[in-house]
Amino acid sequence: MGFWPTKIIDSFVTRFNDVESTYNQLVDNTYTFPDGTIYNGNWDYIPLKATYVKNNETVKKQVFDTPIKDLLDQDLIVGAMFSILRPGVEITLHSGHKGFAEYIWKAHICIHEARDSALIVGDTKHEWKKGQGFLFDDTIEHVAYNRGNDTRVILLLDIARDPSYIPTMSTNAMEQFKELL
């Protein structure tokens, strides 16, 4: 996967207190995840950063001024949000948006873990642990669930696979940020 994605995750894990503080600062700014066709239950998010094209110009926009602004400013981070899986959420089998997913790695850094919640990518099961992160390939079909009683919160990052090519979010992916751009 290359050195840069793990270095980026490590930069957020090292400053986990700032990441958690950012979530706590923004907890009242949640939106319902827009693609209701891939999940059941209450899946919310807090948008943080988007890289997209507007009027033929590439725009890198952070939605809020936060303690992790400098970390989110890294060019290789294409998109960022807090993903909030409430108890009972089941995200069905899916893969990332074609034309975008093949150019990024997904990173999850756990803010609040929940018992009996997981992400299954292909044959690999990931369980979230507070203050820890992992990468996965968004082109591989995956499911996620929270069958426990607590809310699971992660910082979700889209990280460019190739430092010489920074992709922009697709029109479908931009749906998540439409109210803010």
Short mmCIF file of C-alpha atoms in Angstrom, two decimals:
data_model
loop_
_atom_site.label_atom_id
_atom_site.label_comp_id
_atom_site.label_asym_id
_atom_site.label_seq_id
_atom_site.Cartn_x
_atom_site.Cartn_y
_atom_site.Cartn_z
CA MET A 1 0.00 0.00 0.00
CA GLY A 2 2.97 2.30 0.13
CA PHE A 3 4.40 4.34 2.94
CA TRP A 4 2.30 7.52 2.73
CA PRO A 5 -1.10 6.05 3.76
CA THR A 6 0.24 4.56 7.00
CA LYS A 7 2.19 7.73 7.73
CA ILE A 8 -1.03 9.74 7.36
CA ILE A 9 -2.93 7.41 9.69
CA ASP A 10 -0.06 7.61 12.20
CA SER A 11 -0.21 11.42 12.13
CA PHE A 12 -3.86 11.31 13.26
CA VAL A 13 -3.30 8.52 15.81
CA THR A 14 -0.40 10.48 17.31
CA ARG A 15 -2.76 13.43 17.77
CA PHE A 16 -5.73 11.32 18.82
CA ASN A 17 -6.69 13.76 21.59
CA ASP A 18 -7.10 16.48 18.95
CA VAL A 19 -9.11 14.11 16.72
CA GLU A 20 -11.43 13.22 19.60
CA SER A 21 -11.69 16.89 20.63
CA THR A 22 -12.67 17.77 17.05
CA TYR A 23 -15.45 15.18 17.10
CA ASN A 24 -16.70 16.48 20.46
CA GLN A 25 -16.62 20.05 19.11
CA LEU A 26 -18.70 19.08 16.05
CA VAL A 27 -21.05 16.45 17.52
CA ASP A 28 -24.10 18.69 16.94
CA ASN A 29 -23.32 19.06 13.21
CA THR A 30 -24.46 15.62 12.03
CA TYR A 31 -26.21 14.78 8.78
CA THR A 32 -27.98 11.59 7.77
CA PHE A 33 -25.84 9.59 5.35
CA PRO A 34 -27.45 10.23 1.95
CA ASP A 35 -27.27 6.87 0.18
CA GLY A 36 -30.12 5.15 1.99
CA THR A 37 -30.07 2.27 -0.51
CA ILE A 38 -27.00 0.65 1.09
CA TYR A 39 -27.94 0.66 4.77
CA ASN A 40 -30.66 0.16 7.35
CA GLY A 41 -30.78 2.13 10.59
CA ASN A 42 -29.31 5.47 11.67
CA TRP A 43 -26.00 6.18 9.92
CA ASP A 44 -24.88 9.77 10.35
CA TYR A 45 -21.78 11.72 9.43
CA ILE A 46 -20.01 15.01 10.03
CA PRO A 47 -18.29 16.30 6.87
CA LEU A 48 -14.75 17.61 7.29
CA LYS A 49 -13.01 17.89 3.91
CA ALA A 50 -13.79 17.43 0.23
CA THR A 51 -11.65 17.71 -2.90
CA TYR A 52 -13.80 18.31 -5.96
CA VAL A 53 -14.06 20.17 -9.26
CA LYS A 54 -16.18 23.30 -9.52
CA ASN A 55 -16.17 25.56 -12.60
CA ASN A 56 -13.20 23.57 -14.00
CA GLU A 57 -11.13 24.34 -10.87
CA THR A 58 -10.00 21.81 -8.25
CA VAL A 59 -11.25 22.89 -4.84
CA LYS A 60 -10.00 21.52 -1.51
CA LYS A 61 -12.46 22.62 1.13
CA GLN A 62 -12.58 22.04 4.85
CA VAL A 63 -16.02 22.58 6.28
CA PHE A 64 -15.05 23.61 9.83
CA ASP A 65 -12.09 25.23 11.58
CA THR A 66 -10.86 22.43 13.87
CA PRO A 67 -7.86 21.37 15.99
CA ILE A 68 -6.92 18.92 13.19
CA LYS A 69 -7.09 21.43 10.33
CA ASP A 70 -3.35 21.08 9.69
CA LEU A 71 -3.64 17.29 9.44
CA LEU A 72 -6.62 17.50 7.10
CA ASP A 73 -4.68 19.98 4.92
CA GLN A 74 -2.40 17.17 3.73
CA ASP A 75 -2.71 17.04 -0.07
CA LEU A 76 -3.07 13.25 -0.13
CA ILE A 77 -6.26 13.45 1.94
CA VAL A 78 -8.99 13.79 -0.66
CA GLY A 79 -11.98 13.52 1.67
CA ALA A 80 -12.68 13.26 5.39
CA MET A 81 -15.66 12.84 7.68
CA PHE A 82 -16.68 11.41 10.99
CA SER A 83 -18.85 8.35 10.36
CA ILE A 84 -21.36 7.59 13.12
CA LEU A 85 -22.99 4.14 13.23
CA ARG A 86 -25.81 4.10 15.74
CA PRO A 87 -26.88 0.78 17.31
CA GLY A 88 -28.70 -1.43 14.82
CA VAL A 89 -27.10 -0.10 11.62
CA GLU A 90 -26.43 -2.67 8.89
CA ILE A 91 -24.54 -1.43 5.82
CA THR A 92 -25.14 -3.89 3.00
CA LEU A 93 -22.56 -5.34 0.61
CA HIS A 94 -21.18 -2.58 -1.60
CA SER A 95 -17.98 -1.11 -2.99
CA GLY A 96 -16.84 2.47 -3.51
CA HIS A 97 -17.88 4.76 -6.34
CA LYS A 98 -16.36 3.65 -9.66
CA GLY A 99 -13.99 6.24 -11.06
CA PHE A 100 -12.95 7.26 -7.55
CA ALA A 101 -12.51 4.20 -5.33
CA GLU A 102 -9.71 2.80 -7.48
CA TYR A 103 -7.65 5.95 -6.83
CA ILE A 104 -7.93 6.05 -3.03
CA TRP A 105 -7.38 4.01 0.12
CA LYS A 106 -10.01 4.23 2.84
CA ALA A 107 -8.71 4.78 6.36
CA HIS A 108 -10.70 4.33 9.56
CA ILE A 109 -9.49 5.75 12.87
CA CYS A 110 -11.75 4.81 15.76
CA ILE A 111 -13.02 7.55 18.09
CA HIS A 112 -15.69 5.52 19.94
CA GLU A 113 -15.76 1.75 19.67
CA ALA A 114 -18.89 -0.34 20.04
CA ARG A 115 -19.04 -3.98 21.02
CA ASP A 116 -20.39 -6.25 18.28
CA SER A 117 -19.58 -3.89 15.43
CA ALA A 118 -17.27 -4.59 12.51
CA LEU A 119 -16.26 -3.91 8.93
CA ILE A 120 -15.80 -6.95 6.71
CA VAL A 121 -13.79 -6.31 3.53
CA GLY A 122 -13.69 -9.41 1.33
CA ASP A 123 -12.62 -12.14 3.78
CA THR A 124 -11.04 -9.76 6.32
CA LYS A 125 -12.92 -8.69 9.44
CA HIS A 126 -11.88 -5.40 11.06
CA GLU A 127 -13.06 -4.49 14.55
CA TRP A 128 -12.64 -0.88 15.60
CA LYS A 129 -10.48 -0.08 18.63
CA LYS A 130 -10.40 3.42 20.12
CA GLY A 131 -7.32 5.36 19.02
CA GLN A 132 -6.33 2.82 16.35
CA GLY A 133 -6.62 2.95 12.60
CA PHE A 134 -6.48 0.72 9.53
CA LEU A 135 -6.57 0.97 5.74
CA PHE A 136 -8.65 -0.93 3.23
CA ASP A 137 -9.29 -1.07 -0.50
CA ASP A 138 -12.69 0.51 -1.23
CA THR A 139 -12.93 -1.36 -4.56
CA ILE A 140 -13.37 -4.63 -2.66
CA GLU A 141 -16.95 -5.35 -1.65
CA HIS A 142 -17.53 -4.78 2.04
CA VAL A 143 -20.21 -4.65 4.74
CA ALA A 144 -20.34 -2.95 8.12
CA TYR A 145 -22.61 -3.27 11.09
CA ASN A 146 -23.22 -2.14 14.64
CA ARG A 147 -25.20 -4.84 16.43
CA GLY A 148 -24.25 -3.57 19.87
CA ASN A 149 -25.79 -1.02 22.21
CA ASP A 150 -23.22 1.77 21.82
CA THR A 151 -22.59 4.21 18.98
CA ARG A 152 -19.46 3.58 16.89
CA VAL A 153 -17.64 6.71 15.64
CA ILE A 154 -14.67 6.78 13.28
CA LEU A 155 -12.69 9.37 11.39
CA LEU A 156 -12.99 8.20 7.79
CA LEU A 157 -10.32 9.39 5.35
CA ASP A 158 -9.99 9.02 1.59
CA ILE A 159 -6.24 8.94 0.89
CA ALA A 160 -4.80 9.19 -2.62
CA ARG A 161 -3.13 5.94 -3.72
CA ASP A 162 -0.62 7.72 -5.94
CA PRO A 163 1.02 10.93 -4.68
CA SER A 164 1.45 12.07 -8.30
CA TYR A 165 -2.32 11.89 -8.93
CA ILE A 166 -4.75 13.43 -6.46
CA PRO A 167 -8.27 12.41 -7.51
CA THR A 168 -11.35 14.54 -7.03
CA MET A 169 -14.57 13.22 -5.57
CA SER A 170 -17.14 11.93 -8.01
CA THR A 171 -20.52 13.57 -8.43
CA ASN A 172 -22.09 10.67 -6.49
CA ALA A 173 -19.58 11.00 -3.65
CA MET A 174 -20.14 14.77 -3.53
CA GLU A 175 -23.79 14.11 -2.59
CA GLN A 176 -22.53 13.73 0.99
CA PHE A 177 -21.39 17.36 1.03
CA LYS A 178 -24.07 19.06 -1.08
CA GLU A 179 -25.42 21.22 1.76
CA LEU A 180 -21.98 22.58 2.52
CA LEU A 181 -20.35 23.36 -0.84
#
